[in-house]
């Protein structure tokens, strides 16, 4: 939301700057028309136009109220200099009326575009509009003038107010719509990736595990017991990699690249777990190198317990990201899984809930490790996993 408001304010500032500077140029051209405005009023008004242009430029850069007030007061000064310069009982000429109308309708009214976003600024907008119209009415009451300057001033202010209001209301709607389209695109891409992964997994299981089970169902007819044992061992290693989040790649149909179970390092298998949960929409931030080796059974239990913790974050925390910090010492490998989600009351977890008790604590204790859980409602959850080296 903060980014949307910044984009809205930036567009309003740039629009006010461009519109106001264009109006200042038009006023300057009117002042330079020979015999259009008295020499004394011309010189003072040119100085005020330059001052007003500086205020408009800085208003477009910062959006600060003080530059809007500089623009307004400079414009009021031009109105009084030009409007009160005529001799008594001599009506304003066409150039003077055009100058008054343009300065009120364009450069002065341009500040309305940056004053339509908050209640405080709207109050300043109303005061600025009132001051401009009052100045025009005052000049017209002292000099013989047509309603042209007043009509131009009112029209210009109303046009800028409506334009600024339309931009202020449209930008958030457009940004929300763009964000909604982006979310829909990500959801569609995620669904496509899941479907592609499901098909890949189906082919993988068909080429390996299901083929082995079919042979077993037919008592291994035509296949030696040794070959059947080797094939079953390959299938078991494949299933282990899939369970830990790995994505084996086939070299050719029915033959898959497998990593030996006793050669797995913590760093590579953690990356598999990260990718697995990334595909399910949970962003996992890893801290620590993780470049250590563990015995195969300990590594299995450690990673499966870690995966269960991340699955709990994905399902129950209400957030889409988690942090995992890996540390080690001479005897122990530790993983701290932290989320900033809704948390829960540890005392309120019933004994019948076996997810953490068995899948995390029980699994680690079976290999000589341990797990500790810290959480409270509204304060997130932290789980510390420990296994021996």
CSV table of C-alpha atoms in Angstrom, one decimal:
chain,number,residue,atom,x,y,z
A,1,UNK,CA,0.0,0.0,0.0
A,2,UNK,CA,2.9,2.4,0.8
A,3,UNK,CA,4.3,1.9,-2.7
A,4,UNK,CA,0.9,2.7,-4.2
A,5,UNK,CA,0.6,5.9,-2.3
A,6,UNK,CA,4.2,6.9,-3.4
A,7,UNK,CA,3.3,6.3,-7.0
A,8,UNK,CA,0.2,8.3,-6.7
A,9,UNK,CA,1.9,11.3,-5.1
A,10,UNK,CA,4.7,11.2,-7.6
A,11,UNK,CA,2.3,11.3,-10.5
A,12,UNK,CA,0.3,14.2,-8.9
A,13,UNK,CA,3.5,16.2,-8.3
A,14,UNK,CA,4.8,15.7,-11.8
A,15,UNK,CA,1.4,16.7,-13.3
A,16,UNK,CA,1.2,19.8,-11.2
A,17,UNK,CA,4.7,20.7,-12.1
A,18,UNK,CA,4.2,20.3,-15.9
A,19,UNK,CA,0.8,22.1,-15.8
A,20,UNK,CA,2.1,25.0,-13.6
A,21,UNK,CA,5.2,25.6,-15.6
A,22,UNK,CA,3.3,25.7,-18.8
A,23,UNK,CA,1.0,28.3,-17.3
A,24,UNK,CA,3.9,30.4,-16.1
A,25,UNK,CA,5.3,30.5,-19.6
A,26,UNK,CA,1.9,31.6,-20.9
A,27,UNK,CA,1.7,34.4,-18.3
A,28,UNK,CA,5.3,35.5,-19.1
A,29,UNK,CA,4.4,35.7,-22.8
A,30,UNK,CA,1.3,37.9,-22.0
A,31,UNK,CA,3.5,40.2,-19.9
A,32,UNK,CA,6.0,40.6,-22.8
A,33,UNK,CA,3.3,41.9,-25.2
A,34,UNK,CA,4.2,45.5,-26.1
A,35,UNK,CA,1.9,48.1,-24.4
A,36,UNK,CA,-0.2,45.3,-22.9
A,37,UNK,CA,0.8,45.9,-19.3
A,38,UNK,CA,2.3,48.9,-17.6
A,39,UNK,CA,6.1,49.0,-17.3
A,40,UNK,CA,6.1,49.0,-13.5
A,41,UNK,CA,3.6,46.1,-13.2
A,42,UNK,CA,5.5,44.2,-16.0
A,43,UNK,CA,8.9,44.3,-14.2
A,44,UNK,CA,7.4,43.2,-10.8
A,45,UNK,CA,5.3,40.6,-12.4
A,46,UNK,CA,8.2,39.1,-14.3
A,47,UNK,CA,10.1,38.7,-11.1
A,48,UNK,CA,7.1,37.0,-9.5
A,49,UNK,CA,6.6,34.7,-12.4
A,50,UNK,CA,10.2,33.5,-12.1
A,51,UNK,CA,9.7,33.1,-8.4
A,52,UNK,CA,6.5,31.2,-9.0
A,53,UNK,CA,8.2,28.9,-11.6
A,54,UNK,CA,10.8,28.0,-9.0
A,55,UNK,CA,8.1,27.1,-6.5
A,56,UNK,CA,6.4,24.9,-9.1
A,57,UNK,CA,9.6,23.1,-9.9
A,58,UNK,CA,10.4,22.4,-6.3
A,59,UNK,CA,6.7,21.4,-5.7
A,60,UNK,CA,7.1,18.8,-8.4
A,61,UNK,CA,10.3,17.5,-6.8
A,62,UNK,CA,9.2,17.3,-3.2
A,63,UNK,CA,5.4,18.0,-2.9
A,64,UNK,CA,6.0,20.2,0.2
A,65,UNK,CA,3.2,22.6,1.2
A,66,UNK,CA,5.6,25.6,1.4
A,67,UNK,CA,6.3,25.5,-2.3
A,68,UNK,CA,2.6,25.4,-3.0
A,69,UNK,CA,2.2,28.5,-0.8
A,70,UNK,CA,5.0,30.2,-2.7
A,71,UNK,CA,3.2,29.6,-6.0
A,72,UNK,CA,0.0,30.9,-4.6
A,73,UNK,CA,1.4,34.1,-3.0
A,74,UNK,CA,3.4,34.8,-6.2
A,75,UNK,CA,0.2,34.5,-8.3
A,76,UNK,CA,-1.7,36.7,-5.9
A,77,UNK,CA,1.1,39.3,-6.2
A,78,UNK,CA,0.8,39.2,-10.0
A,79,UNK,CA,-3.0,39.7,-9.8
A,80,UNK,CA,-2.7,42.7,-7.6
A,81,UNK,CA,0.2,44.3,-9.6
A,82,UNK,CA,-1.5,43.9,-13.0
A,83,UNK,CA,-5.0,44.5,-11.8
A,84,UNK,CA,-4.3,47.6,-9.8
A,85,UNK,CA,-1.9,49.2,-12.3
A,86,UNK,CA,-4.5,50.8,-14.5
A,87,UNK,CA,-5.4,54.4,-14.1
A,88,UNK,CA,-8.6,55.2,-12.2
A,89,UNK,CA,-11.8,55.0,-14.3
A,90,UNK,CA,-9.8,53.3,-17.1
A,91,UNK,CA,-10.9,49.7,-17.8
A,92,UNK,CA,-8.5,46.8,-18.0
A,93,UNK,CA,-7.4,46.1,-21.5
A,94,UNK,CA,-7.7,42.6,-23.1
A,95,UNK,CA,-4.0,41.7,-22.3
A,96,UNK,CA,-4.4,42.6,-18.7
A,97,UNK,CA,-7.6,40.6,-18.4
A,98,UNK,CA,-6.0,37.6,-20.1
A,99,UNK,CA,-3.0,37.8,-17.8
A,100,UNK,CA,-5.2,37.8,-14.7
A,101,UNK,CA,-7.3,35.0,-16.0
A,102,UNK,CA,-4.4,32.8,-17.1
A,103,UNK,CA,-2.4,33.3,-13.9
A,104,UNK,CA,-5.4,32.3,-11.8
A,105,UNK,CA,-6.6,29.5,-14.1
A,106,UNK,CA,-3.3,27.7,-14.8
A,107,UNK,CA,-0.1,28.3,-12.6
A,108,UNK,CA,-2.0,29.1,-9.4
A,109,UNK,CA,-4.6,26.3,-9.8
A,110,UNK,CA,-1.9,23.7,-10.5
A,111,UNK,CA,-1.3,23.4,-6.8
A,112,UNK,CA,-4.7,21.8,-6.5
A,113,UNK,CA,-3.4,18.6,-7.9
A,114,UNK,CA,-1.2,18.0,-4.9
A,115,UNK,CA,-3.7,19.2,-2.3
A,116,UNK,CA,-6.5,16.6,-2.9
A,117,UNK,CA,-4.9,13.6,-1.0
A,118,UNK,CA,-5.5,14.3,2.7
A,119,UNK,CA,-8.1,16.3,4.8
A,120,UNK,CA,-5.4,18.8,5.9
A,121,UNK,CA,-4.4,19.5,2.3
A,122,UNK,CA,-8.0,19.7,1.2
A,123,UNK,CA,-8.6,22.4,3.8
A,124,UNK,CA,-5.5,24.3,2.4
A,125,UNK,CA,-7.0,23.8,-1.1
A,126,UNK,CA,-10.3,25.4,-0.2
A,127,UNK,CA,-8.5,28.4,1.4
A,128,UNK,CA,-6.2,28.8,-1.7
A,129,UNK,CA,-9.2,28.7,-4.0
A,130,UNK,CA,-11.1,31.2,-1.9
A,131,UNK,CA,-8.1,33.5,-1.8
A,132,UNK,CA,-7.7,33.4,-5.6
A,133,UNK,CA,-11.4,34.2,-6.3
A,134,UNK,CA,-11.5,36.9,-3.7
A,135,UNK,CA,-8.4,38.6,-5.2
A,136,UNK,CA,-10.1,38.5,-8.7
A,137,UNK,CA,-13.3,39.9,-7.3
A,138,UNK,CA,-11.5,42.6,-5.4
A,139,UNK,CA,-9.6,43.8,-8.6
A,140,UNK,CA,-12.8,43.7,-10.7
A,141,UNK,CA,-14.6,45.7,-8.0
A,142,UNK,CA,-12.0,48.5,-8.3
A,143,UNK,CA,-11.4,48.4,-12.0
A,144,UNK,CA,-13.9,48.2,-14.9
A,145,UNK,CA,-13.3,44.6,-16.1
A,146,UNK,CA,-15.3,41.9,-17.9
A,147,UNK,CA,-16.1,38.6,-16.1
A,148,UNK,CA,-13.4,36.9,-18.2
A,149,UNK,CA,-10.7,36.7,-15.5
A,150,UNK,CA,-13.1,35.4,-12.9
A,151,UNK,CA,-14.6,32.8,-15.3
A,152,UNK,CA,-11.2,31.6,-16.3
A,153,UNK,CA,-10.0,31.4,-12.7
A,154,UNK,CA,-13.0,29.4,-11.5
A,155,UNK,CA,-12.9,27.0,-14.6
A,156,UNK,CA,-9.1,26.4,-14.1
A,157,UNK,CA,-9.4,25.7,-10.4
A,158,UNK,CA,-12.3,23.3,-10.9
A,159,UNK,CA,-10.6,21.5,-13.7
A,160,UNK,CA,-7.4,21.0,-11.7
A,161,UNK,CA,-9.3,19.8,-8.6
A,162,UNK,CA,-11.2,17.3,-10.7
A,163,UNK,CA,-8.1,16.1,-12.5
A,164,UNK,CA,-6.2,15.7,-9.3
A,165,UNK,CA,-9.0,13.9,-7.6
A,166,UNK,CA,-9.4,11.5,-10.5
A,167,UNK,CA,-5.7,10.7,-10.5
A,168,UNK,CA,-5.7,10.2,-6.7
A,169,UNK,CA,-8.6,7.8,-6.9
A,170,UNK,CA,-7.5,6.0,-10.1
A,171,UNK,CA,-3.8,5.2,-9.2
A,172,UNK,CA,-4.7,3.0,-6.2
A,173,UNK,CA,-7.3,1.1,-8.2
A,174,UNK,CA,-4.9,0.5,-11.1
A,175,UNK,CA,-2.1,-0.6,-8.7
A,176,UNK,CA,-4.5,-3.0,-6.9
A,177,UNK,CA,-5.6,-4.4,-10.2
A,178,UNK,CA,-2.0,-4.9,-11.4
A,179,UNK,CA,-1.2,-6.6,-8.1
A,180,UNK,CA,-4.3,-8.9,-8.5
A,181,UNK,CA,-3.2,-9.8,-12.0
A,182,UNK,CA,0.3,-10.6,-10.7
A,183,UNK,CA,-1.1,-12.8,-8.0
A,184,UNK,CA,-3.4,-14.6,-10.5
A,185,UNK,CA,-0.4,-15.1,-12.8
A,186,UNK,CA,1.7,-16.5,-10.0
A,187,UNK,CA,-1.1,-18.8,-8.9
A,188,UNK,CA,-1.6,-20.1,-12.5
A,189,UNK,CA,2.1,-20.6,-12.9
A,190,UNK,CA,2.3,-22.4,-9.6
A,191,UNK,CA,-0.6,-24.7,-10.6
A,192,UNK,CA,1.1,-25.4,-13.9
A,193,UNK,CA,4.3,-26.3,-12.2
A,194,UNK,CA,2.5,-28.6,-9.8
A,195,UNK,CA,0.7,-30.3,-12.6
A,196,UNK,CA,4.0,-30.7,-14.5
A,197,UNK,CA,5.6,-32.1,-11.4
A,198,UNK,CA,2.7,-34.5,-10.8
A,199,UNK,CA,3.1,-35.9,-14.3
A,200,UNK,CA,6.9,-36.2,-13.9
A,201,UNK,CA,6.4,-38.0,-10.6
A,202,UNK,CA,3.8,-40.3,-12.2
A,203,UNK,CA,6.2,-41.2,-15.0
A,204,UNK,CA,9.1,-41.6,-12.6
A,205,UNK,CA,7.1,-44.0,-10.4
A,206,UNK,CA,5.8,-45.9,-13.4
A,207,UNK,CA,9.3,-46.5,-14.7
A,208,UNK,CA,10.8,-47.6,-11.4
A,209,UNK,CA,8.8,-48.6,-8.3
A,210,UNK,CA,5.6,-49.7,-10.1
A,211,UNK,CA,7.7,-51.8,-12.5
A,212,UNK,CA,9.4,-53.5,-9.6
A,213,UNK,CA,6.1,-54.1,-7.8
A,214,UNK,CA,4.7,-55.7,-11.0
A,215,UNK,CA,7.7,-58.1,-11.1
A,216,UNK,CA,7.1,-59.0,-7.4
A,217,UNK,CA,3.4,-59.5,-8.1
A,218,UNK,CA,4.4,-62.0,-10.8
A,219,UNK,CA,7.0,-63.7,-8.5
A,220,UNK,CA,9.9,-62.2,-10.5
A,221,UNK,CA,9.4,-64.3,-13.5
A,222,UNK,CA,12.3,-63.9,-16.0
A,223,UNK,CA,14.4,-61.9,-13.5
A,224,UNK,CA,17.1,-63.3,-11.3
A,225,UNK,CA,16.8,-62.7,-7.5
A,226,UNK,CA,20.1,-60.7,-7.5
A,227,UNK,CA,18.8,-58.3,-10.2
A,228,UNK,CA,15.5,-58.0,-8.4
A,229,UNK,CA,17.3,-57.1,-5.2
A,230,UNK,CA,19.5,-54.5,-6.9
A,231,UNK,CA,16.5,-53.0,-8.6
A,232,UNK,CA,14.6,-52.8,-5.3
A,233,UNK,CA,17.6,-51.1,-3.7
A,234,UNK,CA,17.7,-48.5,-6.5
A,235,UNK,CA,14.0,-47.9,-6.0
A,236,UNK,CA,14.5,-47.5,-2.2
A,237,UNK,CA,17.2,-44.9,-2.8
A,238,UNK,CA,15.0,-43.1,-5.3
A,239,UNK,CA,12.1,-43.0,-2.9
A,240,UNK,CA,14.4,-41.6,-0.2
A,241,UNK,CA,15.5,-38.8,-2.4
A,242,UNK,CA,11.9,-37.9,-3.3
A,243,UNK,CA,10.9,-38.0,0.3
A,244,UNK,CA,13.7,-35.5,1.1
A,245,UNK,CA,12.7,-33.2,-1.7
A,246,UNK,CA,15.1,-34.3,-4.4
A,247,UNK,CA,14.2,-34.2,-8.1
A,248,UNK,CA,16.2,-37.0,-9.8
A,249,UNK,CA,16.7,-36.4,-13.6
A,250,UNK,CA,16.5,-39.3,-16.0
A,251,UNK,CA,19.4,-40.0,-18.3
A,252,UNK,CA,17.2,-42.1,-20.5
A,253,UNK,CA,13.9,-43.8,-20.0
A,254,UNK,CA,14.0,-46.0,-16.9
A,255,UNK,CA,17.5,-44.9,-15.7
A,256,UNK,CA,17.7,-42.1,-13.2
A,257,UNK,CA,20.7,-40.2,-11.7
A,258,UNK,CA,20.8,-41.2,-8.0
A,259,UNK,CA,23.2,-40.1,-5.3
A,260,UNK,CA,24.6,-42.7,-3.0
A,261,UNK,CA,22.9,-42.6,0.4
A,262,UNK,CA,26.2,-42.5,2.4
A,263,UNK,CA,27.6,-39.6,0.3
A,264,UNK,CA,24.8,-37.0,1.0
A,265,UNK,CA,26.0,-33.7,2.5
A,266,UNK,CA,23.7,-31.5,4.6
A,267,UNK,CA,24.3,-28.5,2.2
A,268,UNK,CA,22.9,-30.3,-0.9
A,269,UNK,CA,20.0,-31.9,0.8
A,270,UNK,CA,19.0,-28.7,2.5
A,271,UNK,CA,18.8,-27.1,-1.0
A,272,UNK,CA,16.5,-29.9,-2.0
A,273,UNK,CA,14.2,-29.2,1.0
A,274,UNK,CA,14.2,-25.5,0.2
A,275,UNK,CA,13.2,-26.1,-3.4
A,276,UNK,CA,10.5,-28.5,-2.4
A,277,UNK,CA,8.8,-26.0,-0.1
A,278,UNK,CA,9.4,-23.2,-2.6
A,279,UNK,CA,7.3,-25.1,-5.1
A,280,UNK,CA,4.6,-25.3,-2.5
A,281,UNK,CA,4.6,-21.5,-1.9
A,282,UNK,CA,6.7,-21.3,1.3
A,283,UNK,CA,9.8,-19.1,1.0
A,284,UNK,CA,12.6,-20.5,3.2
A,285,UNK,CA,15.6,-18.3,4.1
A,286,UNK,CA,18.7,-20.4,5.0
A,287,UNK,CA,21.4,-19.1,7.4
A,288,UNK,CA,24.7,-20.9,7.9
A,289,UNK,CA,26.8,-22.9,5.5
A,290,UNK,CA,25.4,-26.4,6.2
A,291,UNK,CA,28.5,-27.9,4.6
A,292,UNK,CA,28.8,-30.9,7.0
A,293,UNK,CA,28.2,-34.6,6.5
A,294,UNK,CA,26.0,-36.8,8.7
A,295,UNK,CA,25.5,-40.6,8.8
A,296,UNK,CA,22.7,-41.6,6.5
A,297,UNK,CA,20.2,-42.6,9.2
A,298,UNK,CA,20.8,-39.4,11.2
A,299,UNK,CA,20.6,-37.2,8.0
A,300,UNK,CA,17.3,-38.8,7.1
A,301,UNK,CA,15.7,-38.2,10.5
A,302,UNK,CA,17.1,-34.7,10.7
A,303,UNK,CA,15.8,-33.6,7.3
A,304,UNK,CA,12.4,-35.3,7.7
A,305,UNK,CA,12.0,-33.6,11.1
A,306,UNK,CA,13.0,-30.3,9.5
A,307,UNK,CA,10.5,-30.9,6.7
A,308,UNK,CA,7.8,-31.6,9.2
A,309,UNK,CA,8.5,-28.2,10.9
A,310,UNK,CA,8.4,-26.3,7.6
A,311,UNK,CA,5.2,-28.1,6.7
A,312,UNK,CA,3.6,-27.0,10.0
A,313,UNK,CA,4.7,-23.4,9.1
A,314,UNK,CA,3.1,-23.7,5.7
A,315,UNK,CA,-0.1,-25.1,7.0
A,316,UNK,CA,-0.7,-23.3,10.3
A,317,UNK,CA,1.4,-20.2,10.7
A,318,UNK,CA,-0.5,-17.9,8.4
A,319,UNK,CA,2.8,-16.6,6.8
A,320,UNK,CA,4.5,-17.5,3.6
A,321,UNK,CA,8.1,-17.4,4.8
A,322,UNK,CA,10.3,-19.0,7.4
A,323,UNK,CA,13.9,-18.8,8.5
A,324,UNK,CA,16.2,-21.8,9.1
A,325,UNK,CA,19.5,-21.3,10.9
A,326,UNK,CA,22.1,-24.1,10.8
A,327,UNK,CA,24.8,-24.1,13.5
A,328,UNK,CA,27.3,-26.7,14.6
A,329,UNK,CA,29.9,-27.5,17.2
A,330,UNK,CA,32.2,-30.4,17.8
A,331,UNK,CA,29.4,-32.9,18.7
A,332,UNK,CA,26.1,-31.5,17.5
A,333,UNK,CA,24.3,-30.1,14.4
A,334,UNK,CA,21.4,-27.7,15.2
A,335,UNK,CA,18.7,-26.2,13.1
A,336,UNK,CA,16.5,-23.4,14.3
A,337,UNK,CA,13.2,-23.0,12.4
A,338,UNK,CA,11.6,-19.7,13.0
A,339,UNK,CA,8.4,-18.1,11.7
A,340,UNK,CA,6.5,-14.8,12.6
A,341,UNK,CA,3.1,-16.4,12.3
A,342,UNK,CA,0.1,-16.7,14.6
A,343,UNK,CA,1.8,-19.0,17.1
A,344,UNK,CA,-0.1,-21.1,19.6
A,345,UNK,CA,-0.4,-22.0,23.2
A,346,UNK,CA,1.9,-25.0,24.0
A,347,UNK,CA,-0.2,-25.9,27.0
A,348,UNK,CA,-3.3,-26.2,24.8
A,349,UNK,CA,-1.9,-28.9,22.6
A,350,UNK,CA,-3.6,-32.2,23.4
A,351,UNK,CA,-1.8,-35.5,23.9
A,352,UNK,CA,-3.6,-37.0,20.9
A,353,UNK,CA,-1.8,-34.6,18.6
A,354,UNK,CA,1.2,-36.7,17.5
A,355,UNK,CA,2.6,-34.6,14.6
A,356,UNK,CA,5.4,-32.8,16.5
A,357,UNK,CA,5.7,-35.5,19.2
A,358,UNK,CA,6.3,-38.3,16.8
A,359,UNK,CA,7.4,-36.8,13.5
A,360,UNK,CA,9.8,-34.4,15.0
A,361,UNK,CA,10.7,-35.1,18.7
A,362,UNK,CA,10.3,-38.9,18.5
A,363,UNK,CA,12.2,-39.2,15.2
A,364,UNK,CA,15.2,-37.2,16.5
A,365,UNK,CA,15.3,-39.0,19.8
A,366,UNK,CA,15.5,-42.3,17.9
A,367,UNK,CA,18.9,-41.2,16.5
A,368,UNK,CA,20.2,-39.6,19.7
A,369,UNK,CA,18.9,-36.1,19.0
A,370,UNK,CA,16.3,-33.8,20.5
A,371,UNK,CA,13.9,-31.0,19.7
A,372,UNK,CA,12.6,-28.0,21.6
A,373,UNK,CA,9.6,-25.9,20.8
A,374,UNK,CA,8.9,-22.3,21.7
A,375,UNK,CA,5.7,-20.5,20.9
A,376,UNK,CA,2.9,-18.2,22.2
A,377,UNK,CA,-0.2,-16.8,20.5
A,378,UNK,CA,0.6,-13.9,18.2
A,379,UNK,CA,4.4,-14.2,18.7
A,380,UNK,CA,5.4,-16.8,16.1
A,381,UNK,CA,7.0,-20.2,16.6
A,382,UNK,CA,10.6,-21.4,17.0
A,383,UNK,CA,11.7,-25.0,16.9
A,384,UNK,CA,15.3,-26.1,17.7
A,385,UNK,CA,16.4,-29.4,16.2
A,386,UNK,CA,19.6,-31.2,17.4
A,387,UNK,CA,21.3,-34.3,16.2
A,388,UNK,CA,24.7,-35.8,17.0
A,389,UNK,CA,27.5,-35.6,14.4
